[in-house]
Amino acid sequence: MTSAGVVRNFVGGQFVESGELFDDINPVDGSVAARVHEADESIVDSAVRAARKALDGPWSRLGAPQRAALLRRIADVIEARFDEFVAAEVADTGKPVSLARQIDVARAAANFRAFADLVSATGLDSFLTELPDGRRALNYALRKPLGVVGVIVPWNLPLLLLTWKVAPALACGNTVVVKPSELTPATATLLAEVITEAGVPDGVYNVVHGFGAGSAGAHLTVHPGIDGITFTGESSTGSTIMAAVSPRVRPVSFELGGKNAAIVFADADLKRAVDTLTRSVFTNTGQVCLCTERVYVQRPVFDEVVAALAERAAALRLGRPEEAETTTGPLISTEHREKVLGYYRLAEETGAQAVVGGAVPRLGAGLDGGAWIEPTLWTGAGNDNRLLREEIFGPVAALVPFDTEDEAVALANDTSYGLAATVLTTDLDRGHRVAGRMRVGISWVNTWFLRDLRSPFGGSGLSGIGREGGEHSLHFYSEPTNVCVEL
Ligand code: NAD
């Protein structure tokens, strides 16, 4: 796929060049990781046609157990080629190798296994109807694939988020055209080799590379041959995609941005709370949709939590991904760093104080061409400050004191987003009570990022439409059809 650093599209089982290449930049040092063939309208069209053809081919005659077996084989091949996936993900994102190993690539294999298990075990509705006039009928539902699914994904957890959608889509018998982020094209392309090696028929999995507006992303969303779009990315992009598919009334599943809150009660185990916050604010350089960017701390422990979290932030080690002591990579790009730095400047202008960080670090050792930024915490900003209203998507959080439980709930829910929340307390009743009052798709108590893949995942408000995960994914990726037989 990436022979000599070249990334190609994958259509109908063949790697396809377009002649129009763009650079895939390694954000660690600004070097070119690969050159990528951008799919034009005709390549996107051939990918959709290949997917449509495959939908009605031998793939359509496989039952759920056979598809599940193929999914398990895909997971096996990912594991057999684990190091290649890690290297590709790290070259595109600059994230620490340890993170790519533990989260990105491990979860990719797990996604395929989880949906293989689920689709093998799940049943569908059946009802025996008995009418007053004595007639009887058997109703039973068949699960049909949605069809050709457009899968558009972002750069922060490229393989994890892609497989989170591709695995259930294939489990349900769909075919897919995938549009990875232009910033992280490698692992989706490597997955094409794996899927072929696992024995999935040609045309079931297709990859088109390029950008959003005016490029592969937009071509895919307006293509009449797409039966549904599953998208993870920014809320504003979700809104554009929704408008693009609306003339043809196609279903969408949207996992969008977040502005997630954590609430630390004075009764929390503070060491555990600070450990949890260190992960929830800074993992993946804060570039996880679920990361915490607002931390509400009950007043008696506010200063202590601020000081302890600042100490942990200052101890994070920025450095090359392959170095064992590195905890934190760069942002995805220098363009994204400009956006994040805009919020650092806003913090200064609006009188917030940087307790730690607030600048671009000088790392030397050939890294200064990279997209590095200091992990940063602010105090002194209120809920009306844009720092607490807009998704920044960096290693940043603002800390705000509160007095009562009701006040904390009101502050946390005062947002247009609704993805995730974290409640830190040793009071069991309070943990359940407050978690249940969060207007989000996922609430954690005394932890973060831990999740059963069978549980619902998604957000409310600007954070998305629909739920994926377990049975919820099967609902989106299939169309139950009821058959009614009079007996
Ligand atoms: P983005 O919206 O800029 O891009 C996501 C994908 O959409 C990319 O592949 C991009 O090329 C494509 N795209 C952009 N414009 C398009 C258009 N007009 N038509 C079709 N496709 C288009 O998002 P990003 O910057 O890559 O990712 C970061 C965002 O993703 C953050 O907002 C983050 O919160 C969100 N995210 C959400 C979740 C979740 O599960 N809720 C998970 C991860 C990331």
Short mmCIF file of C-alpha atoms and ligand atoms in Angstrom, two decimals, residues 152-156 161 179-182 210-213 217-218 221 231-234 237 240-241 255-258 289 391 393 419 457 463, ligand 1:
data_model
loop_
_atom_site.label_atom_id
_atom_site.label_comp_id
_atom_site.label_asym_id
_atom_site.label_seq_id
_atom_site.Cartn_x
_atom_site.Cartn_y
_atom_site.Cartn_z
CA ILE A 152 -15.97 9.32 6.92
CA VAL A 153 -13.55 9.47 9.82
CA PRO A 154 -11.14 11.91 11.51
CA TRP A 155 -7.44 11.86 12.34
CA ASN A 156 -7.29 11.58 16.12
CA LEU A 161 -12.64 4.99 14.84
CA LYS A 179 -12.82 8.28 3.44
CA PRO A 180 -10.06 8.55 6.04
CA SER A 181 -8.78 11.93 7.14
CA GLU A 182 -6.37 13.55 4.69
CA GLY A 210 -8.64 13.32 -0.09
CA PHE A 211 -10.06 16.32 1.68
CA GLY A 212 -13.60 17.39 2.60
CA ALA A 213 -15.16 20.27 0.65
CA GLY A 217 -15.35 13.67 1.24
CA ALA A 218 -17.88 15.92 -0.48
CA THR A 221 -21.67 12.50 0.50
CA PHE A 231 -19.38 10.11 10.20
CA THR A 232 -17.07 11.02 13.06
CA GLY A 233 -15.63 14.51 13.14
CA GLU A 234 -16.39 18.11 13.90
CA THR A 237 -18.72 19.15 9.28
CA THR A 240 -22.52 20.22 6.17
CA ILE A 241 -22.83 16.48 5.54
CA GLU A 255 -20.27 11.11 16.37
CA LEU A 256 -19.24 14.75 16.71
CA GLY A 257 -17.35 17.11 18.96
CA GLY A 258 -17.42 17.46 22.73
CA CYS A 289 -13.52 13.62 21.52
CA GLU A 391 -14.14 22.59 21.64
CA PHE A 393 -9.15 19.70 21.00
CA LEU A 419 -20.86 13.83 24.69
CA PHE A 457 -22.01 5.32 22.38
CA SER A 463 -22.19 16.03 19.88
P1 NAD B 1 -13.33 17.09 10.55
O1 NAD B 1 -14.79 17.23 10.67
O2 NAD B 1 -12.54 18.26 10.09
O3 NAD B 1 -12.96 15.93 9.52
C1 NAD B 1 -13.45 14.61 9.70
C2 NAD B 1 -13.52 13.93 8.35
O4 NAD B 1 -14.51 14.59 7.56
C3 NAD B 1 -12.22 13.99 7.55
O5 NAD B 1 -12.06 12.77 6.87
C4 NAD B 1 -12.48 15.12 6.58
O6 NAD B 1 -11.73 15.07 5.40
C5 NAD B 1 -13.95 14.94 6.31
N1 NAD B 1 -14.64 16.14 5.83
C6 NAD B 1 -14.38 17.43 6.15
N2 NAD B 1 -15.26 18.24 5.50
C7 NAD B 1 -16.09 17.44 4.79
C8 NAD B 1 -17.20 17.68 3.92
N3 NAD B 1 -17.62 18.92 3.66
N4 NAD B 1 -17.81 16.62 3.37
C9 NAD B 1 -17.40 15.37 3.62
N5 NAD B 1 -16.35 15.08 4.42
C10 NAD B 1 -15.71 16.10 5.01
O7 NAD B 1 -12.82 16.55 11.94
P2 NAD B 1 -11.32 16.29 12.39
O8 NAD B 1 -10.66 17.61 12.61
O9 NAD B 1 -10.70 15.31 11.44
O10 NAD B 1 -11.52 15.53 13.78
C11 NAD B 1 -11.64 16.16 15.00
C12 NAD B 1 -13.10 16.26 15.40
O11 NAD B 1 -13.67 14.97 15.47
C13 NAD B 1 -13.30 16.87 16.76
O12 NAD B 1 -14.39 17.75 16.71
C14 NAD B 1 -13.65 15.68 17.63
O13 NAD B 1 -14.39 15.95 18.79
C15 NAD B 1 -14.42 14.85 16.67
N6 NAD B 1 -14.46 13.46 17.12
C16 NAD B 1 -15.63 12.95 17.62
C17 NAD B 1 -15.68 11.64 18.09
C18 NAD B 1 -16.94 11.04 18.66
O14 NAD B 1 -17.00 9.82 18.77
N7 NAD B 1 -17.94 11.82 19.03
C19 NAD B 1 -14.52 10.85 18.04
C20 NAD B 1 -13.36 11.41 17.55
C21 NAD B 1 -13.33 12.71 17.08
#
